[in-house]
PDB file of C-alpha atoms in Angstrom:
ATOM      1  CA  UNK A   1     -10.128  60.672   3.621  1.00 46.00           C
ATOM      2  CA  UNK A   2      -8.567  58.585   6.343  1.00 53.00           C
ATOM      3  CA  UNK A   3     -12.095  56.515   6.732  1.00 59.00           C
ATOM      4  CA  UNK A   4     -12.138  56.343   3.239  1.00 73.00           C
ATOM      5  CA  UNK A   5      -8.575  54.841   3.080  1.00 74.00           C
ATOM      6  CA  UNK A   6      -9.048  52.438   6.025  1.00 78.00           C
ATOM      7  CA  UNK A   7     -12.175  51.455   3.991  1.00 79.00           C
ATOM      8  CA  UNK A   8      -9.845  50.318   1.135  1.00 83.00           C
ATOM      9  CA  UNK A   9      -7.506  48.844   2.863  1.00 88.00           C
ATOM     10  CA  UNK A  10     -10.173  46.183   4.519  1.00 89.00           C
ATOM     11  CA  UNK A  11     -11.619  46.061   1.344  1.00 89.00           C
ATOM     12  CA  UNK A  12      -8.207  44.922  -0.490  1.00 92.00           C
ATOM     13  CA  UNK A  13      -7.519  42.776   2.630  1.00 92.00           C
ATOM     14  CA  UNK A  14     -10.970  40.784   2.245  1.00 93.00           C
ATOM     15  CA  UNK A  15     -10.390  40.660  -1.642  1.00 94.00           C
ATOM     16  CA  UNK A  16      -6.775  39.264  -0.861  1.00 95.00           C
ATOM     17  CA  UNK A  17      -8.030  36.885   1.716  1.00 95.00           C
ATOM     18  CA  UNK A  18     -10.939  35.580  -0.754  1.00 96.00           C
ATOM     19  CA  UNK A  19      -8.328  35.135  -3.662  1.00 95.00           C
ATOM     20  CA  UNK A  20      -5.749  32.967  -1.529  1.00 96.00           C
ATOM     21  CA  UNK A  21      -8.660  30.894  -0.265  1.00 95.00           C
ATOM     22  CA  UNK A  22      -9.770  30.366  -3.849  1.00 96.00           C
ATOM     23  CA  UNK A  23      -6.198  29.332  -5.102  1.00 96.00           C
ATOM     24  CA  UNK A  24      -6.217  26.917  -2.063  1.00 96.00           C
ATOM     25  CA  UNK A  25      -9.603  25.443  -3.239  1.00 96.00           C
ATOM     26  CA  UNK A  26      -7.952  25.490  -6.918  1.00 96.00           C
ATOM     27  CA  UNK A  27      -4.358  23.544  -5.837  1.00 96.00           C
ATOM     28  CA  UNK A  28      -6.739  21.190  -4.042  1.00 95.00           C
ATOM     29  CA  UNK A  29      -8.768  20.807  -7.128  1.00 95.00           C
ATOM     30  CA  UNK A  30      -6.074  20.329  -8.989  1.00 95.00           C
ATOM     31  CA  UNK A  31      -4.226  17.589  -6.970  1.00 95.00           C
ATOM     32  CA  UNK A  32      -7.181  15.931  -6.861  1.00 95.00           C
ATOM     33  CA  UNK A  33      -7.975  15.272 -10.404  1.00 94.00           C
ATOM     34  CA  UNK A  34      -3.796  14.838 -10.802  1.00 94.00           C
ATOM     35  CA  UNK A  35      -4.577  12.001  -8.687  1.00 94.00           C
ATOM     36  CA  UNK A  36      -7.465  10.593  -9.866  1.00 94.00           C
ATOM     37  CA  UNK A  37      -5.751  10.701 -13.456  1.00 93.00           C
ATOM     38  CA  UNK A  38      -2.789   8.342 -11.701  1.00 92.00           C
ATOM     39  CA  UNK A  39      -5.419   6.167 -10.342  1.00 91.00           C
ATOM     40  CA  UNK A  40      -7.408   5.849 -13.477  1.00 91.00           C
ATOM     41  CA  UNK A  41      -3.822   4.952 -15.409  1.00 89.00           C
ATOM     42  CA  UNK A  42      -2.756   2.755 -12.762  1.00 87.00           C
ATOM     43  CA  UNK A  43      -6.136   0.580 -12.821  1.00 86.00           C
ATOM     44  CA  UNK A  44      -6.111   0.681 -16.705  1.00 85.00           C
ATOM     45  CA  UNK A  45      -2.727  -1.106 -16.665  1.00 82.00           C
ATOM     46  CA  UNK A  46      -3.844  -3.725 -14.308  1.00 80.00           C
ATOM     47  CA  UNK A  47      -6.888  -4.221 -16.744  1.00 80.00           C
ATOM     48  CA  UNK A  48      -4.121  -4.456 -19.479  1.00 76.00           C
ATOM     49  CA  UNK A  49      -2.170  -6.964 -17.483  1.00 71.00           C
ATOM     50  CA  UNK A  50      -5.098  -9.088 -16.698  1.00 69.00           C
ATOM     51  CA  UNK A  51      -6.229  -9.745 -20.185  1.00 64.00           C
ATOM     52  CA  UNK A  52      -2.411  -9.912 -21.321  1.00 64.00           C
ATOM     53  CA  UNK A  53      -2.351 -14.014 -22.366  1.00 61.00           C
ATOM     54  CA  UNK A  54       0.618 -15.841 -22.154  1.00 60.00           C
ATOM     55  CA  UNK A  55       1.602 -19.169 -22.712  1.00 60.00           C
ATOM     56  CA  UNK A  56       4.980 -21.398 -22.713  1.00 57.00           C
ATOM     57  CA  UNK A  57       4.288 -22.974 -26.567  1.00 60.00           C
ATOM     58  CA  UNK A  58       6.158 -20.591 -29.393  1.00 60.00           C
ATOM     59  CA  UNK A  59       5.250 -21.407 -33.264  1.00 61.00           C
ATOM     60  CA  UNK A  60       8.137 -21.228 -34.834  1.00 60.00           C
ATOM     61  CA  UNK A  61       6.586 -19.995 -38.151  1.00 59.00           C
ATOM     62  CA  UNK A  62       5.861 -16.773 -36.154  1.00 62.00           C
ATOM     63  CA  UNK A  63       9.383 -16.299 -34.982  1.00 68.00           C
ATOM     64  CA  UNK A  64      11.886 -14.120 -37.556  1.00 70.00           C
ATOM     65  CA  UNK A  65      15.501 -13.597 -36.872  1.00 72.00           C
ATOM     66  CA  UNK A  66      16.405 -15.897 -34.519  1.00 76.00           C
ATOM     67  CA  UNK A  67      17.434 -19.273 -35.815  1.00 80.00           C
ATOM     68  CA  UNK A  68      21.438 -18.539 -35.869  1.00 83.00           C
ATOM     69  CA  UNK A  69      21.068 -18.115 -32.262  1.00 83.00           C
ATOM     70  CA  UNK A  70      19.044 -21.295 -32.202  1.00 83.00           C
ATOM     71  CA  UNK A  71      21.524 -23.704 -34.113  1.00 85.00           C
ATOM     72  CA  UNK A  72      24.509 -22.211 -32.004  1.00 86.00           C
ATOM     73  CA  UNK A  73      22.453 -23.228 -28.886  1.00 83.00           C
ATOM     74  CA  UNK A  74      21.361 -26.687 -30.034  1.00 83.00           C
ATOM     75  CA  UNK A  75      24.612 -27.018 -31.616  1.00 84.00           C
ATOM     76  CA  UNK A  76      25.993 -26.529 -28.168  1.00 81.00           C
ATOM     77  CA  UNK A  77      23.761 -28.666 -26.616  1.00 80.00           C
ATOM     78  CA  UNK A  78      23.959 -31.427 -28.907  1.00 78.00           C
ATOM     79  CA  UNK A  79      27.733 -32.004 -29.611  1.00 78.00           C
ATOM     80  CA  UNK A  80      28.603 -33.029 -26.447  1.00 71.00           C
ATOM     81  CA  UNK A  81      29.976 -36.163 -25.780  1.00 66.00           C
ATOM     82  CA  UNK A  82      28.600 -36.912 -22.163  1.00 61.00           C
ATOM     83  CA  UNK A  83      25.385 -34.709 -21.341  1.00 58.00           C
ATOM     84  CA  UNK A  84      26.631 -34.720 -18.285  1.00 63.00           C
ATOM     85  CA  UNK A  85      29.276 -32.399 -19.196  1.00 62.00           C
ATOM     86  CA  UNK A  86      26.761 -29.829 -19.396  1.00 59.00           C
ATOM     87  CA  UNK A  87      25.694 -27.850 -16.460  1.00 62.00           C
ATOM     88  CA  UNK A  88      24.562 -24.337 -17.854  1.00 72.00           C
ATOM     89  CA  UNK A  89      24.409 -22.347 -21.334  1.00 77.00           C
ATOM     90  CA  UNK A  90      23.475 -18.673 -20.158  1.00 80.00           C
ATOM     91  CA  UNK A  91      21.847 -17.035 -22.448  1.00 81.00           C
ATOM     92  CA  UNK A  92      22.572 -13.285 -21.105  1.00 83.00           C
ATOM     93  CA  UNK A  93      20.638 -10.276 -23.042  1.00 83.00           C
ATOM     94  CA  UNK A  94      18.810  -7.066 -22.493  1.00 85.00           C
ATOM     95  CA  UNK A  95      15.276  -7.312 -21.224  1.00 83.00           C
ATOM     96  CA  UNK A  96      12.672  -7.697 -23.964  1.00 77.00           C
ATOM     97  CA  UNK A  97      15.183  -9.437 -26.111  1.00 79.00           C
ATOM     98  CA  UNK A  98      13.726 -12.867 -26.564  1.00 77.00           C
ATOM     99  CA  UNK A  99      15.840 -14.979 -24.017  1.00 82.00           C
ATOM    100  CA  UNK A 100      12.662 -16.888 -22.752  1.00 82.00           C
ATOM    101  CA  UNK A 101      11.613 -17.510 -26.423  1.00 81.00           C
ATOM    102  CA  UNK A 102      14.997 -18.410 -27.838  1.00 82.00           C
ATOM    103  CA  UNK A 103      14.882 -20.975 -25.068  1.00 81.00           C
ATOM    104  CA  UNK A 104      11.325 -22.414 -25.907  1.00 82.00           C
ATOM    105  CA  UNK A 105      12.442 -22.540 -29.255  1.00 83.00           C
ATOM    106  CA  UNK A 106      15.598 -24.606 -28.242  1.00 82.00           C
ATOM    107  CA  UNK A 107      13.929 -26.554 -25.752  1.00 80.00           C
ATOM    108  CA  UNK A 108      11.216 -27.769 -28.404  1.00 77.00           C
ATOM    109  CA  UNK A 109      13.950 -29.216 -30.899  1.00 78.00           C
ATOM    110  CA  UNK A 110      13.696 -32.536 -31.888  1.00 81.00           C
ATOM    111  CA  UNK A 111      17.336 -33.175 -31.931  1.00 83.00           C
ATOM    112  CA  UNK A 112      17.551 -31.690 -27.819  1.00 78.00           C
ATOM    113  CA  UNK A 113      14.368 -33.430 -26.828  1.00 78.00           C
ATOM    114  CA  UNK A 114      15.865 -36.896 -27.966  1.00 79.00           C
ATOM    115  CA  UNK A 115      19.618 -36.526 -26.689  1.00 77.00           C
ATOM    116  CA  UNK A 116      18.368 -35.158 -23.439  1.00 74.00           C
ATOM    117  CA  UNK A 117      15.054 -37.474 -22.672  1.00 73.00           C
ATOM    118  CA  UNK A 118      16.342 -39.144 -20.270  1.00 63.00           C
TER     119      UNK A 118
END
C-alpha cells in the first residue's frame, strides 16, 4: 500500500506540475493576444488620424447654432473706436466646443476683414 501511495503522490505531483506549466503557457497566451489587440487599436487610430482632413476654411451654411456668439464677437470687434484698443477677446470653452470654428467664422466677416486690414 505504501508503494502504491508514493505512486500517487508522484503521480498527482507530475499532474500538478503539468497543470501550472499549462496555465503559465495560457497567461502568456493570453497577454499576448491582450497585447496584440492594443497594438492593432493603437495602429487603427493612427490610420484614422492620417486620413482625418482638416482645413482652416468653415462654410458657414454648414454651421448651426452659433451666430449669437458670432455677432457678440464681431460686435466686439467692430465697435471700437481705435483698433488699437484691442489686444485680446478670449474665447474660453470646453474642448470640442467650437472655439477654433467660432473664430474662423469671425475672422472671415466682411465687416472684421475691412476694419482690421490694415
Amino acid at each position: 500500500m505504501k508503494k502504491n501511495k508514493s505512486t500517487t503522490n508522484k503521480a498527482i505531483e507530475l499532474w500538478l506540475k503539468k497543470l501550472e506549466d499549462a496555465a503559465i503557457e495560457a497567461d502568456y497566451l493570453l497577454d499576448e493576444f491582450a497585447y496584440k489587440v492594443l497594438r492593432k487599436k493603437i495602429d487603427e487610430r493612427k490610420l484614422l488620424d492620417k486620413d482625418r482632413i482638416t482645413d482652416s476654411f468653415v462654410d458657414n451654411a454648414e454651421i448651426i447654432g452659433r451666430n449669437y456668439d458670432v455677432e457678440k464677437v464681431v460686435s466686439a470687434l467692430i465697435t471700437l473706436e481705435n483698433k488699437k484698443d484691442l489686444s485680446v477677446i478670449g474665447i474660453v470653452e470646453m474642448a470640442g466646443q467650437g472655439k477654433t470654428m467660432l473664430t474662423q467664422l469671425v475672422y472671415g466677416r466682411e465687416e472684421v476683414t475691412r476694419k482690421y486690414k490694415d
